[in-house]
mmCIF file of C-alpha atoms and ligand atoms in Angstrom:
data_model
loop_
_atom_site.group_PDB
_atom_site.id
_atom_site.type_symbol
_atom_site.label_atom_id
_atom_site.label_comp_id
_atom_site.label_asym_id
_atom_site.label_seq_id
_atom_site.Cartn_x
_atom_site.Cartn_y
_atom_site.Cartn_z
ATOM 1 C CA MET A 198 -0.263 0.067 0.036
ATOM 2 C CA THR A 199 1.302 3.252 -0.495
ATOM 3 C CA GLY A 200 0.532 6.259 1.807
ATOM 4 C CA PRO A 201 -0.360 10.056 1.008
ATOM 5 C CA ALA A 202 1.154 11.849 -1.708
ATOM 6 C CA GLN A 203 3.819 13.618 -0.151
ATOM 7 C CA PRO A 204 5.339 17.012 -1.560
ATOM 8 C CA ARG A 205 8.618 16.445 -3.523
ATOM 9 C CA PRO A 206 11.597 18.884 -2.014
ATOM 10 C CA GLY A 207 12.123 22.222 -3.393
ATOM 11 C CA PHE A 208 10.332 24.637 -5.215
ATOM 12 C CA PRO A 209 8.557 23.052 -8.356
ATOM 13 C CA TRP A 210 10.210 25.308 -10.445
ATOM 14 C CA GLN A 211 13.561 23.935 -9.374
ATOM 15 C CA ARG A 212 12.833 20.648 -10.552
ATOM 16 C CA ALA A 213 12.619 21.554 -14.078
ATOM 17 C CA ALA A 214 15.518 24.652 -14.185
ATOM 18 C CA THR A 215 18.150 25.629 -11.746
ATOM 19 C CA GLY A 216 17.184 28.385 -9.792
ATOM 20 C CA ALA A 217 19.743 29.832 -6.937
ATOM 21 C CA ASN A 218 16.584 31.990 -4.979
ATOM 22 C CA LEU A 219 17.417 29.916 -2.096
ATOM 23 C CA LEU A 220 19.961 29.992 0.693
ATOM 24 C CA SER A 221 18.723 26.489 2.298
ATOM 25 C CA PRO A 222 21.801 24.432 1.393
ATOM 26 C CA ASP A 223 19.947 21.290 0.227
ATOM 27 C CA GLY A 224 17.115 23.462 -1.357
ATOM 28 C CA SER A 225 14.860 21.562 0.295
ATOM 29 C CA LEU A 226 13.021 24.272 3.020
ATOM 30 C CA GLY A 227 11.109 26.376 0.252
ATOM 31 C CA VAL A 228 12.191 29.491 2.293
ATOM 32 C CA THR A 229 13.169 32.609 0.084
ATOM 33 C CA ILE A 230 15.746 35.082 1.330
ATOM 34 C CA PHE A 231 13.152 37.292 1.324
ATOM 35 C CA GLU A 232 11.161 35.217 4.024
ATOM 36 C CA GLU A 233 14.871 34.540 6.153
ATOM 37 C CA MET A 234 15.817 38.043 6.237
ATOM 38 C CA THR A 235 12.125 39.613 7.096
ATOM 39 C CA THR A 236 12.660 36.492 9.938
ATOM 40 C CA LEU A 237 15.579 37.793 10.631
ATOM 41 C CA ALA A 238 14.883 41.519 10.866
ATOM 42 C CA LEU A 239 11.902 40.952 13.006
ATOM 43 C CA SER A 240 13.670 38.844 15.541
ATOM 44 C CA THR A 241 16.427 41.187 15.905
ATOM 45 C CA GLY A 242 14.330 44.613 15.782
ATOM 46 C CA ALA A 243 16.513 45.251 12.596
ATOM 47 C CA ILE A 244 14.836 47.871 10.498
ATOM 48 C CA ASN A 245 13.962 45.729 7.261
ATOM 49 C CA LEU A 246 15.269 47.342 4.091
ATOM 50 C CA GLY A 247 15.293 44.125 2.476
ATOM 51 C CA GLN A 248 11.659 43.495 0.884
ATOM 52 C CA GLY A 249 10.938 46.725 -1.723
ATOM 53 C CA PHE A 250 7.557 47.551 -0.102
ATOM 54 C CA PRO A 251 6.942 51.274 0.861
ATOM 55 C CA ASP A 252 5.972 51.704 4.760
ATOM 56 C CA GLU A 253 3.479 54.466 3.883
ATOM 57 C CA ASP A 254 0.089 54.530 1.977
ATOM 58 C CA GLY A 255 -0.159 56.383 -1.388
ATOM 59 C CA PRO A 256 -2.496 59.367 -1.960
ATOM 60 C CA VAL A 257 -5.728 59.574 -0.033
ATOM 61 C CA GLU A 258 -8.013 59.950 -2.657
ATOM 62 C CA ILE A 259 -6.994 56.792 -4.345
ATOM 63 C CA LYS A 260 -7.635 54.712 -1.181
ATOM 64 C CA GLU A 261 -11.346 56.799 -0.650
ATOM 65 C CA ALA A 262 -11.573 56.140 -4.120
ATOM 66 C CA ALA A 263 -11.706 52.068 -3.196
ATOM 67 C CA GLN A 264 -13.306 52.364 -0.163
ATOM 68 C CA ALA A 265 -16.321 54.299 -2.112
ATOM 69 C CA ALA A 266 -16.294 51.377 -4.729
ATOM 70 C CA ILE A 267 -16.799 48.740 -2.080
ATOM 71 C CA ALA A 268 -19.714 50.897 -0.633
ATOM 72 C CA ALA A 269 -21.087 50.963 -3.911
ATOM 73 C CA GLY A 270 -21.344 47.333 -4.247
ATOM 74 C CA ALA A 271 -18.292 46.520 -6.689
ATOM 75 C CA ASN A 272 -17.821 43.460 -4.850
ATOM 76 C CA GLN A 273 -18.099 40.778 -7.427
ATOM 77 C CA TYR A 274 -15.783 39.563 -10.104
ATOM 78 C CA ALA A 275 -14.586 42.147 -12.504
ATOM 79 C CA PRO A 276 -14.685 41.265 -16.106
ATOM 80 C CA GLY A 277 -11.708 39.168 -17.050
ATOM 81 C CA LYS A 278 -10.106 41.661 -18.825
ATOM 82 C CA GLY A 279 -10.700 44.332 -16.412
ATOM 83 C CA ILE A 280 -13.562 47.275 -15.846
ATOM 84 C CA LEU A 281 -13.535 49.178 -18.861
ATOM 85 C CA PRO A 282 -12.797 52.103 -16.939
ATOM 86 C CA LEU A 283 -9.694 50.993 -15.547
ATOM 87 C CA ARG A 284 -8.258 49.626 -19.278
ATOM 88 C CA GLU A 285 -9.617 53.171 -20.809
ATOM 89 C CA ALA A 286 -7.341 54.933 -17.907
ATOM 90 C CA ILE A 287 -4.134 52.514 -18.883
ATOM 91 C CA SER A 288 -4.542 53.794 -22.273
ATOM 92 C CA VAL A 289 -5.069 56.923 -21.729
ATOM 93 C CA HIS A 290 -1.692 56.918 -19.304
ATOM 94 C CA GLN A 291 0.274 55.580 -21.869
ATOM 95 C CA GLN A 292 -0.732 58.146 -24.310
ATOM 96 C CA ARG A 293 -0.461 61.029 -21.915
ATOM 97 C CA PHE A 294 3.400 60.049 -21.246
ATOM 98 C CA TYR A 295 4.746 58.201 -23.989
ATOM 99 C CA GLY A 296 2.203 58.844 -26.931
ATOM 100 C CA LEU A 297 1.020 55.294 -27.460
ATOM 101 C CA ALA A 298 -2.721 54.331 -27.857
ATOM 102 C CA PRO A 299 -3.538 50.934 -27.120
ATOM 103 C CA ASP A 300 -7.329 49.871 -27.414
ATOM 104 C CA PRO A 301 -8.451 49.327 -24.199
ATOM 105 C CA GLN A 302 -11.007 46.938 -25.914
ATOM 106 C CA THR A 303 -8.213 44.432 -27.099
ATOM 107 C CA GLU A 304 -5.184 45.471 -26.482
ATOM 108 C CA ILE A 305 -4.840 45.757 -22.616
ATOM 109 C CA ILE A 306 -5.816 43.254 -19.896
ATOM 110 C CA VAL A 307 -5.486 43.947 -16.264
ATOM 111 C CA THR A 308 -3.603 41.770 -13.888
ATOM 112 C CA THR A 309 -3.358 40.592 -10.416
ATOM 113 C CA GLY A 310 -0.239 42.418 -9.889
ATOM 114 C CA ALA A 311 2.570 42.489 -12.707
ATOM 115 C CA THR A 312 3.610 38.975 -10.969
ATOM 116 C CA GLU A 313 0.528 37.605 -12.715
ATOM 117 C CA ALA A 314 0.984 39.603 -15.958
ATOM 118 C CA ILE A 315 4.603 37.980 -15.870
ATOM 119 C CA ALA A 316 3.133 34.854 -15.645
ATOM 120 C CA ALA A 317 0.714 34.501 -18.058
ATOM 121 C CA SER A 318 2.289 35.767 -20.535
ATOM 122 C CA LEU A 319 5.722 33.425 -20.335
ATOM 123 C CA LEU A 320 3.216 30.594 -19.606
ATOM 124 C CA ALA A 321 1.267 31.961 -22.847
ATOM 125 C CA LEU A 322 4.262 32.283 -25.188
ATOM 126 C CA VAL A 323 6.831 29.377 -24.208
ATOM 127 C CA GLY A 324 7.367 25.750 -23.244
ATOM 128 C CA PRO A 325 9.759 23.222 -23.331
ATOM 129 C CA GLY A 326 12.364 23.576 -26.025
ATOM 130 C CA ASP A 327 12.477 27.377 -25.790
ATOM 131 C CA GLU A 328 14.569 29.849 -24.523
ATOM 132 C CA VAL A 329 13.946 33.099 -22.746
ATOM 133 C CA LEU A 330 16.603 35.766 -22.201
ATOM 134 C CA THR A 331 16.679 37.680 -19.258
ATOM 135 C CA PHE A 332 19.473 40.185 -17.960
ATOM 136 C CA GLU A 333 20.923 38.991 -14.988
ATOM 137 C CA PRO A 334 20.466 39.757 -11.692
ATOM 138 C CA PHE A 335 17.093 39.188 -12.445
ATOM 139 C CA TYR A 336 13.947 39.707 -10.478
ATOM 140 C CA ASP A 337 13.175 36.127 -8.872
ATOM 141 C CA SER A 338 9.825 35.559 -10.124
ATOM 142 C CA TYR A 339 11.163 35.346 -14.007
ATOM 143 C CA GLY A 340 13.399 32.385 -12.995
ATOM 144 C CA ALA A 341 10.567 30.562 -10.839
ATOM 145 C CA ILE A 342 7.765 31.058 -14.006
ATOM 146 C CA ILE A 343 10.464 30.384 -16.610
ATOM 147 C CA GLY A 344 11.257 26.901 -14.993
ATOM 148 C CA LEU A 345 7.322 26.056 -14.469
ATOM 149 C CA SER A 346 6.753 26.842 -18.360
ATOM 150 C CA GLY A 347 9.555 24.490 -18.795
ATOM 151 C CA ALA A 348 11.683 26.721 -21.022
ATOM 152 C CA THR A 349 15.434 27.413 -20.606
ATOM 153 C CA HIS A 350 16.573 30.505 -18.752
ATOM 154 C CA VAL A 351 19.514 32.472 -20.602
ATOM 155 C CA THR A 352 20.712 35.531 -19.193
ATOM 156 C CA ALA A 353 22.769 38.348 -20.364
ATOM 157 C CA PRO A 354 25.427 39.987 -17.371
ATOM 158 C CA LEU A 355 24.609 43.610 -16.264
ATOM 159 C CA LEU A 356 27.902 44.738 -15.002
ATOM 160 C CA ALA A 357 28.711 46.899 -11.732
ATOM 161 C CA PRO A 358 29.301 49.707 -11.540
ATOM 162 C CA ASP A 359 26.592 51.450 -13.878
ATOM 163 C CA PHE A 360 24.919 47.937 -14.799
ATOM 164 C CA MET A 361 24.842 48.019 -18.694
ATOM 165 C CA PRO A 362 24.643 44.957 -20.297
ATOM 166 C CA ASP A 363 28.037 44.409 -22.920
ATOM 167 C CA LEU A 364 25.956 44.911 -26.203
ATOM 168 C CA ALA A 365 28.434 41.562 -27.953
ATOM 169 C CA ALA A 366 27.332 39.446 -24.929
ATOM 170 C CA LEU A 367 23.821 40.382 -25.395
ATOM 171 C CA GLU A 368 23.820 39.501 -29.053
ATOM 172 C CA ALA A 369 25.596 36.489 -28.046
ATOM 173 C CA ALA A 370 23.234 35.111 -25.450
ATOM 174 C CA PHE A 371 20.732 35.334 -28.364
ATOM 175 C CA SER A 372 19.966 31.965 -30.453
ATOM 176 C CA PRO A 373 17.473 30.662 -32.586
ATOM 177 C CA ARG A 374 15.448 28.969 -29.950
ATOM 178 C CA THR A 375 15.073 32.243 -28.182
ATOM 179 C CA LYS A 376 11.256 32.916 -28.461
ATOM 180 C CA VAL A 377 10.948 35.742 -25.515
ATOM 181 C CA VAL A 378 13.256 38.097 -24.499
ATOM 182 C CA LEU A 379 12.093 39.471 -21.384
ATOM 183 C CA VAL A 380 13.355 42.876 -20.246
ATOM 184 C CA ASN A 381 13.019 44.883 -17.125
ATOM 185 C CA ASN A 382 13.806 48.671 -16.687
ATOM 186 C CA PRO A 383 13.880 50.598 -14.944
ATOM 187 C CA HIS A 384 15.590 47.415 -13.575
ATOM 188 C CA ASN A 385 15.380 45.509 -10.112
ATOM 189 C CA PRO A 386 17.733 44.837 -8.548
ATOM 190 C CA THR A 387 20.327 46.749 -9.796
ATOM 191 C CA GLY A 388 18.199 50.563 -10.458
ATOM 192 C CA ALA A 389 19.661 50.358 -14.119
ATOM 193 C CA VAL A 390 17.756 52.432 -16.320
ATOM 194 C CA PHE A 391 18.755 51.425 -19.931
ATOM 195 C CA PRO A 392 19.109 53.957 -22.600
ATOM 196 C CA ARG A 393 17.527 54.134 -25.997
ATOM 197 C CA GLU A 394 20.780 52.424 -27.439
ATOM 198 C CA VAL A 395 20.415 49.387 -25.286
ATOM 199 C CA LEU A 396 16.859 49.052 -25.961
ATOM 200 C CA GLN A 397 17.224 49.943 -29.416
ATOM 201 C CA ARG A 398 19.584 46.810 -29.380
ATOM 202 C CA VAL A 399 17.072 44.764 -27.700
ATOM 203 C CA VAL A 400 14.587 45.609 -30.379
ATOM 204 C CA GLU A 401 17.113 44.855 -33.485
ATOM 205 C CA LEU A 402 18.186 41.313 -31.887
ATOM 206 C CA ALA A 403 14.155 40.346 -31.197
ATOM 207 C CA GLU A 404 13.758 41.144 -34.544
ATOM 208 C CA ARG A 405 16.355 39.208 -36.031
ATOM 209 C CA HIS A 406 15.419 35.905 -33.878
ATOM 210 C CA ASP A 407 11.633 36.813 -34.372
ATOM 211 C CA ALA A 408 11.272 36.915 -31.046
ATOM 212 C CA VAL A 409 8.378 38.291 -28.618
ATOM 213 C CA ILE A 410 9.741 41.216 -26.423
ATOM 214 C CA ILE A 411 8.106 41.132 -22.695
ATOM 215 C CA THR A 412 8.910 44.346 -20.974
ATOM 216 C CA ASP A 413 8.266 44.862 -17.192
ATOM 217 C CA GLU A 414 8.385 48.624 -16.575
ATOM 218 C CA VAL A 415 6.481 48.431 -12.999
ATOM 219 C CA TYR A 416 9.506 51.082 -11.980
ATOM 220 C CA GLU A 417 8.629 53.492 -14.975
ATOM 221 C CA HIS A 418 7.273 56.287 -12.726
ATOM 222 C CA LEU A 419 10.888 56.139 -10.576
ATOM 223 C CA THR A 420 13.781 57.254 -12.482
ATOM 224 C CA PHE A 421 15.858 60.337 -10.953
ATOM 225 C CA GLY A 422 17.268 62.838 -13.742
ATOM 226 C CA VAL A 423 16.798 60.370 -16.400
ATOM 227 C CA GLN A 424 13.777 59.607 -18.897
ATOM 228 C CA HIS A 425 12.092 55.973 -19.183
ATOM 229 C CA ILE A 426 11.904 55.213 -22.687
ATOM 230 C CA PRO A 427 8.984 52.310 -22.908
ATOM 231 C CA VAL A 428 10.592 49.781 -25.283
ATOM 232 C CA ALA A 429 7.531 49.739 -27.205
ATOM 233 C CA THR A 430 7.625 53.461 -28.602
ATOM 234 C CA LEU A 431 10.964 51.978 -30.237
ATOM 235 C CA PRO A 432 10.945 51.468 -33.799
ATOM 236 C CA GLY A 433 10.025 47.925 -34.861
ATOM 237 C CA ALA A 434 8.933 47.089 -31.095
ATOM 238 C CA ALA A 435 5.120 47.638 -31.186
ATOM 239 C CA GLU A 436 4.009 44.643 -32.923
ATOM 240 C CA ARG A 437 6.038 42.198 -30.841
ATOM 241 C CA THR A 438 6.274 44.060 -27.551
ATOM 242 C CA LEU A 439 4.041 43.036 -24.318
ATOM 243 C CA THR A 440 4.315 46.098 -21.745
ATOM 244 C CA ILE A 441 3.972 45.209 -18.146
ATOM 245 C CA SER A 442 3.274 47.511 -15.297
ATOM 246 C CA SER A 443 1.798 47.768 -11.814
ATOM 247 C CA ALA A 444 0.014 50.244 -9.614
ATOM 248 C CA GLY A 445 1.647 48.705 -6.636
ATOM 249 C CA LYS A 446 5.257 50.629 -7.306
ATOM 250 C CA THR A 447 3.756 53.958 -9.024
ATOM 251 C CA PHE A 448 0.638 54.649 -6.288
ATOM 252 C CA SER A 449 2.286 52.342 -3.269
ATOM 253 C CA PHE A 450 -0.720 50.109 -2.755
ATOM 254 C CA THR A 451 1.322 47.020 -3.585
ATOM 255 C CA GLY A 452 -1.111 44.918 -1.255
ATOM 256 C CA TRP A 453 -4.000 45.630 -4.229
ATOM 257 C CA LYS A 454 -2.038 43.567 -6.676
ATOM 258 C CA ILE A 455 -3.460 45.676 -9.861
ATOM 259 C CA GLY A 456 -0.715 45.174 -12.651
ATOM 260 C CA TRP A 457 -1.959 45.166 -16.223
ATOM 261 C CA LEU A 458 -0.413 44.053 -19.769
ATOM 262 C CA SER A 459 -1.095 46.136 -23.318
ATOM 263 C CA GLY A 460 0.554 45.106 -26.583
ATOM 264 C CA PRO A 461 -0.455 43.791 -29.965
ATOM 265 C CA GLU A 462 -4.064 42.028 -29.630
ATOM 266 C CA HIS A 463 -2.596 38.566 -30.594
ATOM 267 C CA LEU A 464 -0.088 38.719 -27.840
ATOM 268 C CA VAL A 465 -2.565 40.348 -25.025
ATOM 269 C CA ALA A 466 -5.140 37.363 -25.781
ATOM 270 C CA ALA A 467 -2.597 34.826 -25.704
ATOM 271 C CA ALA A 468 -1.666 35.862 -22.311
ATOM 272 C CA ARG A 469 -5.485 36.508 -21.017
ATOM 273 C CA THR A 470 -6.503 32.607 -22.091
ATOM 274 C CA VAL A 471 -3.688 31.963 -19.556
ATOM 275 C CA LYS A 472 -5.211 34.374 -16.823
ATOM 276 C CA GLN A 473 -8.291 33.380 -17.225
ATOM 277 C CA PHE A 474 -6.958 29.865 -15.292
ATOM 278 C CA LEU A 475 -4.890 31.962 -13.081
ATOM 279 C CA SER A 476 -6.819 34.051 -10.884
ATOM 280 C CA TYR A 477 -9.762 34.786 -13.584
ATOM 281 C CA SER A 478 -10.080 38.394 -12.641
ATOM 282 C CA SER A 479 -8.799 40.728 -10.421
ATOM 283 C CA GLY A 480 -9.866 42.630 -7.129
ATOM 284 C CA THR A 481 -12.965 44.873 -8.584
ATOM 285 C CA PRO A 482 -12.773 47.946 -6.202
ATOM 286 C CA PHE A 483 -9.301 48.204 -6.293
ATOM 287 C CA GLN A 484 -9.561 48.964 -10.182
ATOM 288 C CA ALA A 485 -12.025 51.871 -9.886
ATOM 289 C CA ALA A 486 -9.410 53.536 -7.367
ATOM 290 C CA ILE A 487 -6.298 52.872 -10.011
ATOM 291 C CA ALA A 488 -8.306 54.247 -13.006
ATOM 292 C CA LEU A 489 -8.564 57.143 -10.385
ATOM 293 C CA GLY A 490 -5.516 57.412 -9.581
ATOM 294 C CA LEU A 491 -3.464 57.042 -13.325
ATOM 295 C CA GLY A 492 -5.599 60.474 -13.798
ATOM 296 C CA LEU A 493 -3.473 62.244 -11.372
ATOM 297 C CA PRO A 494 -1.847 65.268 -12.319
ATOM 298 C CA ASP A 495 1.899 65.579 -13.657
ATOM 299 C CA GLU A 496 2.926 66.862 -10.218
ATOM 300 C CA PHE A 497 1.910 63.544 -8.430
ATOM 301 C CA TYR A 498 4.340 61.711 -11.032
ATOM 302 C CA THR A 499 7.154 64.527 -10.565
ATOM 303 C CA GLY A 500 6.405 64.491 -6.657
ATOM 304 C CA ILE A 501 7.372 60.827 -6.365
ATOM 305 C CA ALA A 502 10.507 60.688 -8.002
ATOM 306 C CA ASP A 503 11.724 63.668 -6.394
ATOM 307 C CA THR A 504 10.810 62.318 -2.637
ATOM 308 C CA LEU A 505 12.283 59.121 -3.705
ATOM 309 C CA ARG A 506 15.249 60.515 -5.141
ATOM 310 C CA TYR A 507 15.875 62.520 -1.802
ATOM 311 C CA LYS A 508 15.422 58.836 0.516
ATOM 312 C CA ARG A 509 18.202 57.569 -2.096
ATOM 313 C CA ASP A 510 20.791 60.301 -1.306
ATOM 314 C CA ILE A 511 19.656 60.466 2.717
ATOM 315 C CA LEU A 512 20.249 56.057 2.645
ATOM 316 C CA SER A 513 23.357 56.310 0.283
ATOM 317 C CA GLU A 514 25.175 58.891 2.622
ATOM 318 C CA GLY A 515 24.912 56.364 5.394
ATOM 319 C CA LEU A 516 26.162 53.478 3.107
ATOM 320 C CA ARG A 517 29.310 55.608 2.253
ATOM 321 C CA ALA A 518 30.293 56.418 5.889
ATOM 322 C CA ALA A 519 30.083 52.721 6.317
ATOM 323 C CA GLY A 520 32.789 52.446 3.820
ATOM 324 C CA LEU A 521 30.895 50.669 1.621
ATOM 325 C CA ASP A 522 30.797 51.658 -2.698
ATOM 326 C CA VAL A 523 27.656 52.865 -3.194
ATOM 327 C CA LEU A 524 26.685 51.981 -6.695
ATOM 328 C CA THR A 525 24.148 55.276 -7.144
ATOM 329 C CA PRO A 526 20.521 53.891 -8.750
ATOM 330 C CA GLN A 527 19.115 56.055 -11.324
ATOM 331 C CA GLY A 528 15.577 54.088 -11.143
ATOM 332 C CA THR A 529 13.532 51.725 -9.117
ATOM 333 C CA TYR A 530 13.952 52.361 -4.950
ATOM 334 C CA PHE A 531 16.880 49.922 -4.699
ATOM 335 C CA VAL A 532 20.154 50.724 -3.940
ATOM 336 C CA ASN A 533 23.408 48.445 -3.771
ATOM 337 C CA VAL A 534 26.955 48.712 -2.444
ATOM 338 C CA ASP A 535 29.621 46.857 -2.826
ATOM 339 C CA THR A 536 31.194 45.147 0.426
ATOM 340 C CA SER A 537 34.630 44.423 -0.861
ATOM 341 C CA PRO A 538 35.983 47.849 0.079
ATOM 342 C CA LEU A 539 35.138 46.353 3.857
ATOM 343 C CA GLY A 540 37.367 43.431 2.966
ATOM 344 C CA ILE A 541 33.702 41.542 2.724
ATOM 345 C CA THR A 542 33.952 39.184 -0.642
ATOM 346 C CA ASP A 543 30.469 37.674 0.639
ATOM 347 C CA SER A 544 27.575 39.467 0.530
ATOM 348 C CA VAL A 545 25.085 36.722 1.319
ATOM 349 C CA GLU A 546 27.217 36.408 4.696
ATOM 350 C CA LEU A 547 26.893 39.976 5.512
ATOM 351 C CA ALA A 548 23.049 40.168 4.948
ATOM 352 C CA ARG A 549 22.847 37.617 7.651
ATOM 353 C CA ARG A 550 25.063 39.140 10.288
ATOM 354 C CA LEU A 551 24.117 42.799 9.119
ATOM 355 C CA PRO A 552 20.787 42.955 11.427
ATOM 356 C CA ALA A 553 22.710 41.778 14.552
ATOM 357 C CA LEU A 554 25.324 44.217 13.980
ATOM 358 C CA VAL A 555 23.643 46.891 13.236
ATOM 359 C CA GLY A 556 20.088 46.648 12.856
ATOM 360 C CA VAL A 557 19.241 46.704 9.283
ATOM 361 C CA ALA A 558 18.442 43.902 6.978
ATOM 362 C CA ALA A 559 18.825 43.854 3.527
ATOM 363 C CA ILE A 560 19.184 41.367 0.336
ATOM 364 C CA PRO A 561 22.561 40.074 -0.959
ATOM 365 C CA VAL A 562 22.237 40.319 -5.305
ATOM 366 C CA PRO A 563 23.570 36.799 -5.859
ATOM 367 C CA VAL A 564 20.105 35.528 -4.757
ATOM 368 C CA PHE A 565 18.954 37.074 -8.362
ATOM 369 C CA CYS A 566 21.505 35.379 -10.151
ATOM 370 C CA HIS A 567 22.238 31.698 -11.559
ATOM 371 C CA ALA A 568 25.285 30.045 -10.435
ATOM 372 C CA ASP A 569 27.935 32.027 -12.655
ATOM 373 C CA GLY A 570 25.827 35.457 -11.965
ATOM 374 C CA ALA A 571 26.141 34.744 -8.391
ATOM 375 C CA GLU A 572 29.592 34.488 -8.443
ATOM 376 C CA ARG A 573 30.155 37.968 -10.235
ATOM 377 C CA THR A 574 27.829 39.656 -7.881
ATOM 378 C CA ARG A 575 29.200 37.794 -4.856
ATOM 379 C CA SER A 576 30.202 41.179 -2.994
ATOM 380 C CA LEU A 577 27.043 42.744 -3.680
ATOM 381 C CA LEU A 578 23.951 44.032 -1.400
ATOM 382 C CA ARG A 579 20.643 45.535 -2.400
ATOM 383 C CA PHE A 580 18.796 48.135 0.307
ATOM 384 C CA ALA A 581 15.632 49.192 -0.264
ATOM 385 C CA PHE A 582 14.894 52.818 0.587
ATOM 386 C CA CYS A 583 10.897 52.948 -0.212
ATOM 387 C CA LYS A 584 10.583 53.541 3.570
ATOM 388 C CA GLN A 585 9.610 56.742 5.725
ATOM 389 C CA LEU A 586 12.274 59.304 5.438
ATOM 390 C CA TYR A 587 12.729 58.954 9.688
ATOM 391 C CA VAL A 588 13.231 54.880 9.230
ATOM 392 C CA LEU A 589 15.654 55.517 6.142
ATOM 393 C CA GLU A 590 17.816 58.438 8.897
ATOM 394 C CA GLU A 591 17.919 55.981 11.295
ATOM 395 C CA ALA A 592 19.124 53.412 8.813
ATOM 396 C CA ALA A 593 21.563 55.521 7.924
ATOM 397 C CA GLU A 594 22.737 56.234 11.319
ATOM 398 C CA ARG A 595 22.872 52.838 12.419
ATOM 399 C CA LEU A 596 24.677 51.638 8.920
ATOM 400 C CA ALA A 597 27.581 54.380 9.402
ATOM 401 C CA THR A 598 29.032 52.734 12.638
ATOM 402 C CA LEU A 599 29.268 49.221 10.476
ATOM 403 C CA TRP A 600 32.975 50.198 10.027
ATOM 404 C CA ASP A 601 33.280 49.850 13.771
ATOM 405 C CA ARG A 602 31.218 46.990 14.608
ATOM 406 C CA LEU A 603 33.007 44.632 12.234
HETATM 407 C C1 PLP B 133 10.520 44.112 -11.403
HETATM 408 C C2 PLP B 133 9.363 43.683 -10.715
HETATM 409 N N1 PLP B 133 8.513 43.374 -11.256
HETATM 410 C C3 PLP B 133 7.530 42.842 -10.935
HETATM 411 C C4 PLP B 133 6.949 42.888 -9.542
HETATM 412 C C5 PLP B 133 5.703 42.777 -8.933
HETATM 413 O O1 PLP B 133 4.756 43.688 -9.044
HETATM 414 P P1 PLP B 133 3.442 43.151 -8.229
HETATM 415 O O2 PLP B 133 3.576 43.586 -7.103
HETATM 416 O O3 PLP B 133 2.988 44.231 -9.279
HETATM 417 O O4 PLP B 133 2.733 41.719 -8.975
HETATM 418 C C6 PLP B 133 7.910 43.719 -8.941
HETATM 419 C C7 PLP B 133 8.250 44.063 -7.743
HETATM 420 O O5 PLP B 133 8.930 44.070 -6.377
HETATM 421 C C8 PLP B 133 9.483 43.889 -9.421
HETATM 422 O O6 PLP B 133 10.705 44.618 -8.779
#
């Protein structure tokens, strides 16, 4: 007789791919570094600059719009592709900022965060035998979903200090099997914002290999003194590009999980087919509220970027005072440091010690990499600065003492 089925060890995608996103030596615990660091931060009372979520809510009028939508009875399933007012607001937002005009009926769907948009589009487009190309380091869900799809994850490195790709290496990473090139710009975890030349090269290479571009632009409004260029605006891109964004980052409502994707009808329809069976539809009252948020005046958008830039600088000062080499980001709410000036070459080890040493938690960059990339980024540590000013000031003060405590 056989007993009840037992869960197999490790995350499912690690059976299909070589995800390096675990710290547990045998890969059997299923605990991510984010969870480990958050637990460590809680048990030591450390300031948690590990996970990237704001510690303040977004605009009050958006919150009130969600409350009003709940009170008015917007509490049952939304249409699978999202409520029309939000799809219209997404289209108007893209027209206003980028001159794009996706059709709200056929070229936009609302998703349960950008996470679902990534999953739905990859699962719709790739399978065993296909290759998906990303930069490395890469946002952790990419490796997981590519693994679940059965496709092979190929990477092109982003190199410190500015985390720009070597264009020859990028070209070499493409192959006849490249089905999707998955771009993330502005880029997590590095904070890089890619210039036109890099993005145009991606488009040319995708065209040459007839690959689809999926571009994750959730930090589109969080750039500091440089312009965000949506891939879909570049010559030759629109017909092969799915663009993903999310209300979580722009409006500081990460818990609402409202994201979207837009692009040519046939690609959006493919992702929508998968989305039907992932979540079917996404939080109804939040959709109405985000429709309102997307229409906020320009001052809101410039304000969030200016505030974050100031926060970046406050935290960076503390990191520099600690003797760390700060790799200043041009976008996102993450700043990376090189720990080697302190004589520390293993950022995973430092991340584990940091909460007890100075009362701050961070994430080591190697966890966003496969084995080779992990080696390349061994001395890099990522800090989130989407926290209230007094929290960052306290963190900066604590970090400044690191040198003496090592
Ligand atoms: C690059 C990137 N894509 C997607 C997401 C997830 O977005 P959402 O919370 O809307 O699912 C994140 C969140 O950290 C991210 O950094």
